[in-house]
Coordinates of C-alpha atoms in Angstrom, one line a residue:
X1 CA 0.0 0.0 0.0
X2 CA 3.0 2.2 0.8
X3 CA 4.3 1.6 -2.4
X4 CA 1.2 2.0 -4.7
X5 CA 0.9 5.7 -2.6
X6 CA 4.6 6.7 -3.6
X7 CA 4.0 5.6 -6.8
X8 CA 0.8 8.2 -7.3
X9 CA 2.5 10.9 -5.7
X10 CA 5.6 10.6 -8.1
X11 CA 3.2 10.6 -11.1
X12 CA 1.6 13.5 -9.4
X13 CA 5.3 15.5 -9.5
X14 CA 6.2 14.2 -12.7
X15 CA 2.7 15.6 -14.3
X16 CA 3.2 19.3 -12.3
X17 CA 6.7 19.6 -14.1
X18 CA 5.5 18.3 -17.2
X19 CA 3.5 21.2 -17.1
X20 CA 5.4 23.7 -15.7
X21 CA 7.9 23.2 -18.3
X22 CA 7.7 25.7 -21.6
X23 CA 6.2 24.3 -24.7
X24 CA 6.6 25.6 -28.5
X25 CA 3.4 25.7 -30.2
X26 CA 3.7 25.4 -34.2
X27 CA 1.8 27.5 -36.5
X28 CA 0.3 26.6 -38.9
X29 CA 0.6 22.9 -38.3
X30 CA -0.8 22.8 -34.7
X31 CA -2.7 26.3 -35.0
X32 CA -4.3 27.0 -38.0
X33 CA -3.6 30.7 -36.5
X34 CA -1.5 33.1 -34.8
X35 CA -3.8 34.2 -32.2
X36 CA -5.1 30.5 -32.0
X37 CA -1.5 29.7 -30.6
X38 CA -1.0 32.5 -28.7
X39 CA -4.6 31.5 -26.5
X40 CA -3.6 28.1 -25.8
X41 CA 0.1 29.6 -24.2
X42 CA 1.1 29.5 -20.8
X43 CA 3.7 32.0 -19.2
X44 CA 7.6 31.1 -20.7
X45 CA 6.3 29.5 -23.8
X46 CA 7.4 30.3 -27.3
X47 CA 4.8 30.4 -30.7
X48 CA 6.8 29.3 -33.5
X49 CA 5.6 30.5 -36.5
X50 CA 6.4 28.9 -40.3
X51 CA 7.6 31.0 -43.5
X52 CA 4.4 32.4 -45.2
X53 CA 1.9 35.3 -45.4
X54 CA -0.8 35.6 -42.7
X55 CA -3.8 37.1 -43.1
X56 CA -7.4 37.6 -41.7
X57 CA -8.8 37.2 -38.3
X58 CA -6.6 35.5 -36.0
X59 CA -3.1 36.7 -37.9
X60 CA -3.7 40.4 -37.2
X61 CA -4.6 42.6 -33.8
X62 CA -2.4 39.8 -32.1
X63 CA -2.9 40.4 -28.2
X64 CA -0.8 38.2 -25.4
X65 CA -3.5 39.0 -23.0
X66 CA -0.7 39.9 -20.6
X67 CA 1.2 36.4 -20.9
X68 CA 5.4 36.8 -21.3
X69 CA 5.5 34.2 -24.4
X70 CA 7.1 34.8 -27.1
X71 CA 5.7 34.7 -31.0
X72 CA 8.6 34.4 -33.5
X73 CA 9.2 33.2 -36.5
X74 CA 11.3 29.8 -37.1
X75 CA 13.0 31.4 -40.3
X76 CA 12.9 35.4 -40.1
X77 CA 11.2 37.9 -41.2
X78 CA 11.9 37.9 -44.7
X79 CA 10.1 35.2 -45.7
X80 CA 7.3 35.6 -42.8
X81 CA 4.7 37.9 -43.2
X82 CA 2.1 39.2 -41.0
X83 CA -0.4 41.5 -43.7
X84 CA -2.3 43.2 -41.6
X85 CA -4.6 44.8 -44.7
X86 CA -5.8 47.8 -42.6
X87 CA -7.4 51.1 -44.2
X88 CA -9.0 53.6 -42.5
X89 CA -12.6 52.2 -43.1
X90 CA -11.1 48.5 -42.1
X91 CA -8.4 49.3 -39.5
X92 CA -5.9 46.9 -38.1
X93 CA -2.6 46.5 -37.0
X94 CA -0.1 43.9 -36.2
X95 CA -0.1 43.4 -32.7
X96 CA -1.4 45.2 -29.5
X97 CA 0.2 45.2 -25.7
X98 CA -2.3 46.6 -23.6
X99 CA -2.1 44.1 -20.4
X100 CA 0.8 45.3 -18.5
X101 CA 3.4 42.9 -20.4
X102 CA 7.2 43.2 -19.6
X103 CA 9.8 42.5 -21.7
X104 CA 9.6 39.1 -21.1
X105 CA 7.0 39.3 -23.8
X106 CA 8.6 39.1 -27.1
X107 CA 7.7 40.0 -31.1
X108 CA 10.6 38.7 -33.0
X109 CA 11.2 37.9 -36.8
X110 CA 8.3 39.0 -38.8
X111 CA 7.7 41.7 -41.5
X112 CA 4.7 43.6 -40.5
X113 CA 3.0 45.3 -43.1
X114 CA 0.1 47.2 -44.5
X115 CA -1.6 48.1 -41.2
X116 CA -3.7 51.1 -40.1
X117 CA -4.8 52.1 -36.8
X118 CA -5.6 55.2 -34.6
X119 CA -2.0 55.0 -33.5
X120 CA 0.7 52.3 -33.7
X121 CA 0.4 51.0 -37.1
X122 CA 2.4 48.4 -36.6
X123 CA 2.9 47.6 -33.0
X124 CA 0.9 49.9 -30.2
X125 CA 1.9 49.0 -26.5
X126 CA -0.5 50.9 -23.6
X127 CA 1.0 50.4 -20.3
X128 CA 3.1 47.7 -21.6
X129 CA 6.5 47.1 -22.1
X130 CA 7.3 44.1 -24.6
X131 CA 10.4 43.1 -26.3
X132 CA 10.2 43.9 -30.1
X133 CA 13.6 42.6 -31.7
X134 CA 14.4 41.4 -35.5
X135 CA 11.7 42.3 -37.7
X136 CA 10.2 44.7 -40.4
X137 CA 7.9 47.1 -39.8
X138 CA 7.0 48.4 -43.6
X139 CA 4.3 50.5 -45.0
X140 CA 2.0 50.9 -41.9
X141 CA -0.2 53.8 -41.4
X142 CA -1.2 55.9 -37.8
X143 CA -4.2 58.5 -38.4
X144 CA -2.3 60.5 -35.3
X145 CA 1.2 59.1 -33.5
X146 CA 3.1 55.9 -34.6
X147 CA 3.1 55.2 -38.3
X148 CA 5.5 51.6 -36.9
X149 CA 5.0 51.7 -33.1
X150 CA 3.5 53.6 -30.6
X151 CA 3.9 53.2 -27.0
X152 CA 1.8 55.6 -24.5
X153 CA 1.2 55.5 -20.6
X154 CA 3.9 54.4 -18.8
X155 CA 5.5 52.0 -22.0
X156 CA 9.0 50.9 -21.5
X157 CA 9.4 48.4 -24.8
X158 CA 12.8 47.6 -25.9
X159 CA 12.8 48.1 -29.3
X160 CA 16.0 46.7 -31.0
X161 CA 17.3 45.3 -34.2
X162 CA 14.3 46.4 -36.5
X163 CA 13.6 47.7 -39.7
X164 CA 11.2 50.4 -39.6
X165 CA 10.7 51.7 -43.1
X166 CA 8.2 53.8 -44.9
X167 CA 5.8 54.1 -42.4
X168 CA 3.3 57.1 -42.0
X169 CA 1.4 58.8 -39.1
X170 CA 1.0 62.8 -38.4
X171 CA 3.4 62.4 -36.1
X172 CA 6.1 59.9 -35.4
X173 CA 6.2 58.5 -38.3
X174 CA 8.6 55.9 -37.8
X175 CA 8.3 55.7 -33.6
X176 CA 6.3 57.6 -30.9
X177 CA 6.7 57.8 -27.4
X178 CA 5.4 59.6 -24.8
X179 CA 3.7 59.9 -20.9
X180 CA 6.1 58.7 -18.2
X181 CA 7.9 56.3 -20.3
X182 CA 11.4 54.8 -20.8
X183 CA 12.0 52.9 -23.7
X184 CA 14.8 51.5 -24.8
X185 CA 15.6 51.8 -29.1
X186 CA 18.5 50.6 -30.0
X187 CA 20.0 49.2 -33.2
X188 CA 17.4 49.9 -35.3
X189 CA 17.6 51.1 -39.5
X190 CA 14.5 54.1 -39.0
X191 CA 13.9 54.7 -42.9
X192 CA 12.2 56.7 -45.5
X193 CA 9.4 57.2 -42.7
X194 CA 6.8 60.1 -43.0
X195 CA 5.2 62.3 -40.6
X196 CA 2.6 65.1 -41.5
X197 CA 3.9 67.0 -38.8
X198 CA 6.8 66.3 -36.6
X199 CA 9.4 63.5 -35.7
X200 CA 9.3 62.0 -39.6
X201 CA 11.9 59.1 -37.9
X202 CA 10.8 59.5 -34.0
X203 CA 8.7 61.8 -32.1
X204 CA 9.0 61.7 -28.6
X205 CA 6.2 63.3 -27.1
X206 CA 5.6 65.1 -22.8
X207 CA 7.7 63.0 -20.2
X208 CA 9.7 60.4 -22.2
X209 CA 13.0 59.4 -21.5
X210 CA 15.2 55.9 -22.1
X211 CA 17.9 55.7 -25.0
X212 CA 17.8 56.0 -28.3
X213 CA 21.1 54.5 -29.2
X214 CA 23.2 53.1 -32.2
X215 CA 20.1 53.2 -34.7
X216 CA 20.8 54.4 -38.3
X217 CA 17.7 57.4 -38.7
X218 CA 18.2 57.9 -42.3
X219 CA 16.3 60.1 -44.9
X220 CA 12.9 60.5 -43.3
X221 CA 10.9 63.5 -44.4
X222 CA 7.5 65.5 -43.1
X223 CA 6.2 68.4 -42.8
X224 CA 7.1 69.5 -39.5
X225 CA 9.7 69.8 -37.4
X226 CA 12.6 67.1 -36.5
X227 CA 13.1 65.1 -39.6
X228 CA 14.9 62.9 -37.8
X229 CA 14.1 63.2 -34.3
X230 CA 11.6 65.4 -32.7
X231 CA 11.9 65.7 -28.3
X232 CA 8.8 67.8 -26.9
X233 CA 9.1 68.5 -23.2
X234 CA 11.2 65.1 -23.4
X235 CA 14.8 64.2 -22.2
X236 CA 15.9 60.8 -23.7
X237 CA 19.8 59.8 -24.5
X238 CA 20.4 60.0 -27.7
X239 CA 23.4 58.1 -28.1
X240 CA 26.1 56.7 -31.1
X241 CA 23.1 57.1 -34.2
X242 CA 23.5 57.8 -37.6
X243 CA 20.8 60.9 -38.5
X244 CA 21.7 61.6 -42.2
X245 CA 19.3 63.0 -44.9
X246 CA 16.4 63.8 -43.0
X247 CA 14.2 66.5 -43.5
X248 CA 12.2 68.5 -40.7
X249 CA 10.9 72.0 -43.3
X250 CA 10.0 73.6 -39.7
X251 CA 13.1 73.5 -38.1
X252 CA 15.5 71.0 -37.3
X253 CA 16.5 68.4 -40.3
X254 CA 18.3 66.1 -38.0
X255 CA 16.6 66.5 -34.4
X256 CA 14.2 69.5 -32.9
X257 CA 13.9 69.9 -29.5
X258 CA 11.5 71.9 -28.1
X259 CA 9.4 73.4 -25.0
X260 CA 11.8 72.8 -22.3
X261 CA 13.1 69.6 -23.9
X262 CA 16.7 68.7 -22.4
X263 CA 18.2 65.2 -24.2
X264 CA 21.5 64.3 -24.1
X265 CA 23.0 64.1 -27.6
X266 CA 26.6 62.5 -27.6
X267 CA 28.5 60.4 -30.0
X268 CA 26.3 61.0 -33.1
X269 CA 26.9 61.9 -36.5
X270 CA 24.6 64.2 -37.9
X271 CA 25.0 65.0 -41.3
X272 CA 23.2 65.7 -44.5
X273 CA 19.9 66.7 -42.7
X274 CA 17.6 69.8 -44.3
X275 CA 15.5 72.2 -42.3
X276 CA 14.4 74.4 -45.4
X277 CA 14.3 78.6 -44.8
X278 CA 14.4 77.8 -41.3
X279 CA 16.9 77.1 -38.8
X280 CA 19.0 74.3 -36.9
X281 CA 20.0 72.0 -40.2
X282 CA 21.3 69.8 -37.8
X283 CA 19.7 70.6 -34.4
X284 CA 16.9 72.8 -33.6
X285 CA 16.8 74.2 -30.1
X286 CA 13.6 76.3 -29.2
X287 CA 11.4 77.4 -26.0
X288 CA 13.5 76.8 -23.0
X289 CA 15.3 73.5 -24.0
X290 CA 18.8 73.0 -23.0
X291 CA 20.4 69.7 -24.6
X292 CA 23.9 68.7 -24.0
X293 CA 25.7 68.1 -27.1
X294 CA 29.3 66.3 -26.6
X295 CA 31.5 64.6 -29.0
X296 CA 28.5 64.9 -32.0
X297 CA 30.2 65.6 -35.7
X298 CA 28.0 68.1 -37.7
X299 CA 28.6 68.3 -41.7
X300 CA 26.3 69.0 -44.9
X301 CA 23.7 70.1 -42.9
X302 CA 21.7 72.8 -44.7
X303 CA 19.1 75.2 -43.1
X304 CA 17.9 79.4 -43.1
X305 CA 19.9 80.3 -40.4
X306 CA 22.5 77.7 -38.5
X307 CA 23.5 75.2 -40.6
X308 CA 24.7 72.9 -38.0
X309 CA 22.9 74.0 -34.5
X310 CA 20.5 76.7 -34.1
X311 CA 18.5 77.9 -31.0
X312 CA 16.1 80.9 -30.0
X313 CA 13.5 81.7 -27.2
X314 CA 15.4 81.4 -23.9
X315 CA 17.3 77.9 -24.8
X316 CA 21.0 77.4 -23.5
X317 CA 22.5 74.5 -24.9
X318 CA 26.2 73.0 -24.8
X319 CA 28.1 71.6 -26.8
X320 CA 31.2 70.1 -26.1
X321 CA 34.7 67.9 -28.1
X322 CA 32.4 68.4 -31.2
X323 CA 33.0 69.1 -34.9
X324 CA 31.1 71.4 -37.1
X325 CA 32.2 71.8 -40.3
X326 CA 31.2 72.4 -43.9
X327 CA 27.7 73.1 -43.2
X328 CA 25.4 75.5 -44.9
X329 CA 22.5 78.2 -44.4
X330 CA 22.1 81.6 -45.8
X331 CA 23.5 83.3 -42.2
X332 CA 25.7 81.4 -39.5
X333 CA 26.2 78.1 -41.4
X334 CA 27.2 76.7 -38.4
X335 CA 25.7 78.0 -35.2
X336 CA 22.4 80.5 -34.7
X337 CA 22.0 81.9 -31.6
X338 CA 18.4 83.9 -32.1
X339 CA 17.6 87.6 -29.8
X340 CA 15.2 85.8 -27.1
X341 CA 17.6 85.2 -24.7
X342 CA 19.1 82.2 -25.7
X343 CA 22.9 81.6 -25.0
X344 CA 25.2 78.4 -26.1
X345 CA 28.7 77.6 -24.7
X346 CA 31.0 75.3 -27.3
X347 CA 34.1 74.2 -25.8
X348 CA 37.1 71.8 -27.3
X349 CA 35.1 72.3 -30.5
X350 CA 36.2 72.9 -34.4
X351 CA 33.8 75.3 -35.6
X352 CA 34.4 76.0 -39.4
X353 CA 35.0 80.1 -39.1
X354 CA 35.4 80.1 -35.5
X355 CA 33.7 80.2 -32.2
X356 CA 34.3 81.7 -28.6
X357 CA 35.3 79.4 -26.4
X358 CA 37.7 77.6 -24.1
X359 CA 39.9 74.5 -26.3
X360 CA 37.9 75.3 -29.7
X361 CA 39.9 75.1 -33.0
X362 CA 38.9 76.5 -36.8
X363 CA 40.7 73.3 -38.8
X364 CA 40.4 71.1 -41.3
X365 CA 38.9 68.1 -39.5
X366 CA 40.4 65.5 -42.4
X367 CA 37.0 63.4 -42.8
X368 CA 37.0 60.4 -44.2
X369 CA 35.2 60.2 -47.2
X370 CA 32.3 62.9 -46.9
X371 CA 30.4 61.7 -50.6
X372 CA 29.8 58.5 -48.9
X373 CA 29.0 59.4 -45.4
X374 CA 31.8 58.5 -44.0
X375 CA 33.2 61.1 -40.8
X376 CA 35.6 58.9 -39.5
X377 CA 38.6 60.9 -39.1
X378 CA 42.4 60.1 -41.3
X379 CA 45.9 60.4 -39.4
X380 CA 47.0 62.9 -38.7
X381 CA 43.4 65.0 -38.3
X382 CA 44.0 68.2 -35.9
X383 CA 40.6 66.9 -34.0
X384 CA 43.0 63.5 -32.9
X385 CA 44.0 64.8 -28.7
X386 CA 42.3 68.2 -29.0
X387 CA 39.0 67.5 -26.9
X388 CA 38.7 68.2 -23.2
X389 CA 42.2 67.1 -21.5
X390 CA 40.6 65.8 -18.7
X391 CA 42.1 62.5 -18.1
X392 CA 39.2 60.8 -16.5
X393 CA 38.0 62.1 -20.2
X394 CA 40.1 60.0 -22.5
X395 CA 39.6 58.2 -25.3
X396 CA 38.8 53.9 -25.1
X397 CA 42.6 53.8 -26.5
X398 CA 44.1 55.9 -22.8
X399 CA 44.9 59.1 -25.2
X400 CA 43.2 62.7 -24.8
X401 CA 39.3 63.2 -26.0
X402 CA 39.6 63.2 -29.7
X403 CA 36.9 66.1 -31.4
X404 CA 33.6 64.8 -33.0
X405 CA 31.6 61.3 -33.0
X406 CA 34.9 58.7 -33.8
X407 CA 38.0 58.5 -32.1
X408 CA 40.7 57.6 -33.6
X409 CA 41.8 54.1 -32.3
X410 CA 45.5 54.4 -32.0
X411 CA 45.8 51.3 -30.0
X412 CA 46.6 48.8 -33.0
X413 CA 49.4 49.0 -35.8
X414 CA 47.4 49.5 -39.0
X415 CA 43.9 51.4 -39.2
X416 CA 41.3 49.6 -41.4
X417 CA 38.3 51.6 -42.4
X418 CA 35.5 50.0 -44.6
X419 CA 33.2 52.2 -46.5
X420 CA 30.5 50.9 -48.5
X421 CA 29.2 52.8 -51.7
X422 CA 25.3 52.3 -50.3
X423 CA 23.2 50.8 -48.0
X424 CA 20.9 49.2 -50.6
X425 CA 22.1 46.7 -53.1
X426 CA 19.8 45.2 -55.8
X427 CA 19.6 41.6 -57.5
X428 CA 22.0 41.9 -60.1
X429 CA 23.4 45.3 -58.7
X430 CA 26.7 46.0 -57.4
X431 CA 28.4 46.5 -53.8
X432 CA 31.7 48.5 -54.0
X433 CA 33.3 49.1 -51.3
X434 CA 36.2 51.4 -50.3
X435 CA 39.1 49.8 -48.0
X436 CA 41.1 52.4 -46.3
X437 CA 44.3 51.1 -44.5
X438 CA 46.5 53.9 -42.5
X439 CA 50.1 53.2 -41.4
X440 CA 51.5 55.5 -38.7
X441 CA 54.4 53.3 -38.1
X442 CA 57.5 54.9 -39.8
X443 CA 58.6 51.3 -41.5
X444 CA 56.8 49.4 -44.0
X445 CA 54.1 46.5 -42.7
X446 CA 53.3 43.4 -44.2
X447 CA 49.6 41.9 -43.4
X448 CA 47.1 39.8 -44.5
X449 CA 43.1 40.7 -45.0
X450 CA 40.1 38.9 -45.1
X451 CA 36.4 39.2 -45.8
X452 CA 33.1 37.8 -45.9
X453 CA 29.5 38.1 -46.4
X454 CA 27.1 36.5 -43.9
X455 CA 23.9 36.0 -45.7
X456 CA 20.2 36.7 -44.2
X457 CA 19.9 32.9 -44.0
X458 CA 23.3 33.0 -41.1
X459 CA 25.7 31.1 -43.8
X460 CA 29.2 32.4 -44.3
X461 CA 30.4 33.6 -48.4
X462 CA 34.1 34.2 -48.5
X463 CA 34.9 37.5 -50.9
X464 CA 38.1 38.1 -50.3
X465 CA 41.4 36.7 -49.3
X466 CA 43.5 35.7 -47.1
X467 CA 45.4 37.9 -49.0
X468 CA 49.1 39.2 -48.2
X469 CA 50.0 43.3 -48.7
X470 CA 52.6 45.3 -47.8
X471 CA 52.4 48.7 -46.9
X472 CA 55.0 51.4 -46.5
X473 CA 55.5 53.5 -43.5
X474 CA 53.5 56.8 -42.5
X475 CA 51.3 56.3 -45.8
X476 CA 47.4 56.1 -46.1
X477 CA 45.9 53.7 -48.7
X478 CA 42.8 53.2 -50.6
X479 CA 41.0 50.7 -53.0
X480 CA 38.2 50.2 -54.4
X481 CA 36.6 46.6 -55.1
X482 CA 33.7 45.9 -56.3
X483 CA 31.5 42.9 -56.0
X484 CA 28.5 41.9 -58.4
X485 CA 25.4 40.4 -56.4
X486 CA 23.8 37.4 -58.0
X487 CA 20.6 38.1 -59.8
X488 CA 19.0 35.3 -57.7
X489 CA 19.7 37.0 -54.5
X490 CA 17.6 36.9 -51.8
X491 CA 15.6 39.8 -49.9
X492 CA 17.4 40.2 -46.6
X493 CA 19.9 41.9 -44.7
X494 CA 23.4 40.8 -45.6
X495 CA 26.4 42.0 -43.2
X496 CA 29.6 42.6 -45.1
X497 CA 32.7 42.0 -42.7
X498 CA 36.8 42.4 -42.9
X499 CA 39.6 41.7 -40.6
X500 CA 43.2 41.8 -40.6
X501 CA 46.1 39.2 -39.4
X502 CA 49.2 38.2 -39.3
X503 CA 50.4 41.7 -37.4
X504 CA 51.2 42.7 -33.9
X505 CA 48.0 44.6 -32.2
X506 CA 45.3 44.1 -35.7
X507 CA 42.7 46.4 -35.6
X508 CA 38.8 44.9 -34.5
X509 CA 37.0 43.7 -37.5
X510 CA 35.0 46.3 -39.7
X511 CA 31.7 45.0 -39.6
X512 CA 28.6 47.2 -42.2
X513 CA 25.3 45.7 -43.0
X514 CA 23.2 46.4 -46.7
X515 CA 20.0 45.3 -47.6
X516 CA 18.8 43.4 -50.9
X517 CA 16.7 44.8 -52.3

């Protein structure tokens, strides 16, 4: 009897951890639907979705009900599609957080497309704070804030490792944010988005904070101000981005900030960006805001007044170990400073022309290749050791601050730069790509480089090498080669990557990622 009663209670501990332990529920060949999968979930369980195109009730409005699972798909989000067919007499969107999820919660691997909603075309999270990480958000529609996501209401999402591309809303058109929230962006290619107002890229709207960090913001346009990023009565980090080409015709091509708005803006290059007749090309900076600006690089920013920074209406911004140069406006093509008792302090700064202040230089910053977007600075650039001289200040390499968003790594022997002629590479098309290799040792080096193309499906393609050069001593060097992509290619993101060997202290592998098509 004793043993027949240990036996039940075994089967009875065996069944609770049979249960307790997460399951992956297959769509379609479990599910006949998303939704359908994401109902029978239990905490810590993942919905593994197959390549194809989902439609219709039950692939579209997707809601966890405030379970941490995670929906992904099994082979990425080129090849799985979530079509969320919305229109403004019809609306719907991809998915919807509105039950106090955390991050736990995950969206990963899909492209979301075609949906249409009140806000958050894509994704909308309302008091929630999910995990949205490798997919596409493309072609979505907001009638008011978040043509791709919108988060409201205390939203913390991390949102990371997306494409978010032509996407529309009047404001926000890529991302918007606001309330007491603190998300986390990061990593993201924010493209080609549209706002009829501001933030074409992002919008963050009263009370947000978080990061917005390494994410390329690139050639979003609207009709209002912040073409890149707009911050109203907002203070996030904006940190290590890419804001080129953007257009904000009110003021501020690449970010606005506004109505006692105070971000921090370091480490960002910010180039290329239009703000029409009026000012701020690069940075806008108007009612009572007060950014801090440190170790930013400003070029081909074009605006009415202040090229590269502008600000008016009691605003006092900083900027600091910064670079503005070659920038254009009609008046001050590099800094505004407007009569309504606004001030801005630039220290350890080149300002093409000049500027008052303590450290700040009028030089030649030696870019790397402007016509291709490329600020990295060549040997010997006067903005190498002419930032703040602080020591707790130095650059990752132990020298002084180096001026503008790169350092100059003079850690390792040789310098290898990659720059690649676009961002976008068609079937049949071509990839060039220009290799830059600086020597700064006064004898001749010998080493060997190699490089590679990961594909979107994770498999290795060798395009170059191992192969051996030489190069002399104190001499920069640059080629050209160019690589034809097979008409057969397929849509994804490919990452092109280089390293060198074979020498004492090799630079860390340049790493740049295009998309076909």
């Amino acid at each position: 009897m004793k043993t027949v009663a240990t036996l039940v209670c075994a089967a009875a501990v065996l069944s609770l951890c049979a249960s307790a332990w997460p399951a992956i529920l297959y769509v379609p060949s479990q599910y006949s639907t998303i939704q359908g999968a994401i109902n029978a979930c239990s905490v810590g369980d993942t919905v593994m979705v197959a390549p194809g195109t989902y439609t219709g009730s039950g692939n579209r409005d997707l809601d966890f009900g405030g379970k941490d699972i995670c929906v992904m798909s099994s082979n990425g989000p080129w090849v799985t599609v979530i079509d969320s067919q919305g229109s403004s007499s019809n609306p719907h969107r991809g998915f919807i957080f509105q039950n106090s999820e955390t991050p736990s919660a995950t969206v990963q691997g899909f492209t979301i497309q075609n949906g249409w909603a009140g806000d958050g075309g894509a994704v909308s999270c309302q008091n929630s704070s999910p995990t949205i990480t490798g997919n596409v958000m493309q072609g979505n529609t907001a009638q008011y804030i978040g043509g791709g996501i919108s988060f409201l209401g205390g939203s913390s999402p991390v949102i990371t490792g997306n494409f978010i591309l032509a996407n529309g809303a009047n404001a926000g058109g890529g991302i918007y944010g606001q309330d007491p929230s603190t998300p986390t962006v990061s990593g993201n290619l924010i493209e080609a988005n549209a706002a009829a107002q501001d933030g074409s890229g992002i919008a963050f709207g009263p009370l947000c904070g978080g990061t917005i960090s390494g994410n390329t913001i690139r050639g979003n346009a609207g009709g209002g101000m912040g073409g890149g990023i707009a911050c109203y009565a907002s203070f996030p980090s904006i940190v290590g981005n890419k804001i080129d080409l953007n257009s904000g015709p009110m003021g501020g091509g690449g970010i606005a900030c506004w109505y006692f708005s105070s971000p921090t803006i370091d480490s960002n290059t910010i180039v290329g960006n239009v703000a029409g007749s009026n000012p701020g090309g690069g940075i806008w900076c108007w009612q009572w805001s007060s950014p801090t600006m440190d170790r930013n690089t400003f070029s081909g920013n074009f605006a009415g007044n202040g090229g590269a920074i502008g600000c008016d209406m009691g605003c006092t911004p900083t900027v600091r170990n910064s670079i503005l140069w070659a920038n254009v406006s009609t008046t001050n093509p590099e800094i505004y400073v407007g009569p309504n008792s606004s001030t801005i302090t630039v220290d350890y700064t080149d300002v093409q022309g000049g500027w008052p202040g303590t450290g700040n230089i009028n030089a030649d910053p030696k870019f790397l290749l402007p016509p291709q977007l490329d600020f990295r600075l060549l040997w010997p650039s006067p903005c190498i050791d002419a930032g703040d001289p602080t020591p707790s200040l130095n650059d990752p390499d132990g020298t002084r601050r180096d001026m503008g968003a790169h350092y100059f790594d003079q850690g390792p022997t040789l310098t290898l730069y990659l720059t690649p002629s676009s961002s976008h590479v068609t079937p049949g098309g071509q990839l060039r790509v220009r290799y830059t290799v600086i020597n700064r040792n006064a004898g001749p080096v010998t080493f060997s480089v190699v490089s590679n193309v990961v594909l979107p499906n994770g498999n290795t393609l060798n395009v170059l090498g191992p192969s051996s050069y030489t190069i002399p001593g104190n001499v920069t060097v640059q080629r050209t080669l160019t690589h034809n992509a097979p008409a057969a290619a397929p849509v994804g993101h490919y990452q092109y990557q280089s390293s060198i060997t074979g020498i004492l202290n090799p630079p860390p592998m340049q790493v740049f990622g295009f998309l076909v098509p």
